[in-house]
């Protein structure tokens, strides 16, 4: 996708709003699944096993309970994530689409408990949280 030219930037606010609506809808759907179905009773993507194994091999010390934004936002972290995610460009639909990610896995999506992440990052973190039973407290089952 090409960057917009100066004449097109007037629509940026509308584009950001559309992204925010889509990201929030995705977050609400995901929380609904966690609550109603339970974290171990659904799959987030067809290559979940491969993604989980690769994520754990590349990010073995990442704290999944409470995320540290530096593990995503520093230049070093961005470069490591970029290299990791590029492998999934043709395997994960919208692999680099912006998503919301909960910082503390015991909480809901709130302004204080959410951060921006790429779809592949969201999948890695939430698949790992589900498999490691960190989202079990959210289930109504």
CSV table of C-alpha atoms in Angstrom, one decimal:
chain,number,residue,atom,x,y,z
A,1,UNK,CA,0.0,0.0,0.0
A,2,UNK,CA,1.4,3.4,-1.0
A,3,UNK,CA,1.6,6.2,1.5
A,4,UNK,CA,-1.0,8.9,0.9
A,5,UNK,CA,0.0,12.1,-0.7
A,6,UNK,CA,-0.7,15.5,0.9
A,7,UNK,CA,-4.1,15.9,-0.8
A,8,UNK,CA,-5.3,12.6,0.7
A,9,UNK,CA,-4.2,13.2,4.3
A,10,UNK,CA,-7.5,14.8,5.2
A,11,UNK,CA,-9.0,11.3,5.3
A,12,UNK,CA,-6.4,10.0,7.8
A,13,UNK,CA,-8.7,10.7,10.8
A,14,UNK,CA,-11.4,8.7,9.2
A,15,UNK,CA,-9.0,5.9,8.4
A,16,UNK,CA,-7.8,5.9,12.0
A,17,UNK,CA,-11.4,5.8,13.3
A,18,UNK,CA,-12.2,2.8,11.0
A,19,UNK,CA,-9.1,1.0,12.3
A,20,UNK,CA,-10.1,1.7,15.9
A,21,UNK,CA,-13.7,0.4,15.3
A,22,UNK,CA,-12.4,-2.8,13.7
A,23,UNK,CA,-9.7,-3.3,16.4
A,24,UNK,CA,-12.3,-2.8,19.2
A,25,UNK,CA,-14.8,-5.1,17.5
A,26,UNK,CA,-12.0,-7.8,17.2
A,27,UNK,CA,-11.1,-7.3,20.9
A,28,UNK,CA,-14.8,-7.6,22.0
A,29,UNK,CA,-15.2,-10.8,19.9
A,30,UNK,CA,-12.1,-12.3,21.4
A,31,UNK,CA,-13.1,-11.5,25.0
A,32,UNK,CA,-16.5,-13.0,24.2
A,33,UNK,CA,-14.9,-16.3,23.1
A,34,UNK,CA,-12.7,-16.4,26.2
A,35,UNK,CA,-15.6,-15.9,28.5
A,36,UNK,CA,-18.3,-18.1,26.8
A,37,UNK,CA,-16.2,-20.8,25.1
A,38,UNK,CA,-13.1,-20.9,27.3
A,39,UNK,CA,-9.5,-20.3,26.2
A,40,UNK,CA,-8.7,-24.0,25.5
A,41,UNK,CA,-11.8,-24.7,23.3
A,42,UNK,CA,-11.0,-22.7,20.2
A,43,UNK,CA,-8.2,-22.0,17.8
A,44,UNK,CA,-7.1,-18.5,16.8
A,45,UNK,CA,-5.5,-19.5,13.5
A,46,UNK,CA,-4.9,-22.6,11.4
A,47,UNK,CA,-1.1,-22.6,12.1
A,48,UNK,CA,-1.4,-22.2,15.8
A,49,UNK,CA,1.0,-25.1,16.7
A,50,UNK,CA,3.7,-23.8,14.4
A,51,UNK,CA,3.2,-20.2,15.6
A,52,UNK,CA,3.3,-21.2,19.3
A,53,UNK,CA,6.5,-23.3,18.9
A,54,UNK,CA,8.3,-20.6,16.9
A,55,UNK,CA,7.2,-17.8,19.3
A,56,UNK,CA,8.4,-19.8,22.3
A,57,UNK,CA,11.8,-20.5,20.6
A,58,UNK,CA,12.3,-16.9,19.7
A,59,UNK,CA,10.8,-15.1,22.8
A,60,UNK,CA,11.3,-17.7,25.6
A,61,UNK,CA,11.6,-15.1,28.4
A,62,UNK,CA,8.7,-12.8,27.4
A,63,UNK,CA,6.5,-12.3,30.5
A,64,UNK,CA,3.0,-13.3,29.2
A,65,UNK,CA,1.2,-12.4,32.4
A,66,UNK,CA,1.9,-8.7,32.3
A,67,UNK,CA,3.5,-7.5,29.1
A,68,UNK,CA,6.3,-4.9,29.2
A,69,UNK,CA,5.8,-2.5,26.3
A,70,UNK,CA,9.6,-2.3,25.9
A,71,UNK,CA,9.5,-5.9,24.6
A,72,UNK,CA,7.5,-4.5,21.7
A,73,UNK,CA,8.4,-0.8,21.3
A,74,UNK,CA,12.2,-0.4,21.5
A,75,UNK,CA,14.2,-0.3,18.3
A,76,UNK,CA,15.8,-3.6,19.2
A,77,UNK,CA,12.5,-5.3,20.0
A,78,UNK,CA,10.8,-3.9,16.8
A,79,UNK,CA,13.6,-5.3,14.7
A,80,UNK,CA,13.4,-8.7,16.3
A,81,UNK,CA,9.6,-8.8,15.9
A,82,UNK,CA,9.8,-7.5,12.3
A,83,UNK,CA,12.1,-10.4,11.4
A,84,UNK,CA,9.9,-12.9,13.2
A,85,UNK,CA,6.6,-11.7,11.7
A,86,UNK,CA,7.9,-11.5,8.1
A,87,UNK,CA,8.1,-15.3,8.1
A,88,UNK,CA,4.3,-15.3,8.4
A,89,UNK,CA,3.4,-12.8,5.7
A,90,UNK,CA,1.9,-15.5,3.5
A,91,UNK,CA,0.7,-17.7,6.3
A,92,UNK,CA,-1.4,-15.4,8.4
A,93,UNK,CA,-4.1,-13.2,6.9
A,94,UNK,CA,-3.4,-9.5,7.7
A,95,UNK,CA,-0.3,-10.6,9.6
A,96,UNK,CA,0.8,-7.0,10.2
A,97,UNK,CA,-2.7,-5.4,10.7
A,98,UNK,CA,-3.0,-3.4,13.8
A,99,UNK,CA,-4.6,-5.1,16.8
A,100,UNK,CA,-5.2,-4.4,20.5
A,101,UNK,CA,-3.4,-6.5,23.0
A,102,UNK,CA,-4.1,-6.7,26.7
A,103,UNK,CA,-1.1,-5.8,28.8
A,104,UNK,CA,-2.2,-7.7,32.0
A,105,UNK,CA,-3.8,-11.1,31.1
A,106,UNK,CA,-6.1,-11.0,34.1
A,107,UNK,CA,-7.9,-7.9,32.9
A,108,UNK,CA,-10.3,-6.8,30.2
A,109,UNK,CA,-9.5,-4.4,27.3
A,110,UNK,CA,-9.4,-1.0,28.9
A,111,UNK,CA,-7.5,2.2,27.9
A,112,UNK,CA,-5.0,1.4,30.7
A,113,UNK,CA,-4.7,-2.3,29.9
A,114,UNK,CA,-4.4,-2.2,26.1
A,115,UNK,CA,-1.6,-1.5,23.8
A,116,UNK,CA,-1.2,-1.5,20.0
A,117,UNK,CA,0.3,-4.6,18.4
A,118,UNK,CA,0.5,-6.3,15.1
A,119,UNK,CA,-1.9,-9.2,14.4
A,120,UNK,CA,0.9,-11.7,14.5
A,121,UNK,CA,2.0,-10.4,17.9
A,122,UNK,CA,-1.6,-10.6,19.2
A,123,UNK,CA,-1.8,-14.2,18.0
A,124,UNK,CA,1.5,-15.3,19.5
A,125,UNK,CA,0.7,-13.7,22.9
A,126,UNK,CA,-2.9,-14.9,23.1
A,127,UNK,CA,-2.2,-18.4,21.8
A,128,UNK,CA,0.6,-18.7,24.4
A,129,UNK,CA,-1.7,-17.4,27.2
A,130,UNK,CA,-4.4,-19.8,26.3
A,131,UNK,CA,-2.1,-22.8,26.1
A,132,UNK,CA,-0.4,-21.9,29.4
A,133,UNK,CA,-3.7,-21.4,31.1
A,134,UNK,CA,-3.2,-17.7,31.8
A,135,UNK,CA,-6.6,-16.8,30.4
A,136,UNK,CA,-8.5,-19.4,32.4
A,137,UNK,CA,-9.7,-16.8,35.0
A,138,UNK,CA,-11.7,-15.1,32.3
A,139,UNK,CA,-13.8,-18.1,31.4
A,140,UNK,CA,-17.4,-18.3,32.7
A,141,UNK,CA,-17.3,-22.1,32.2
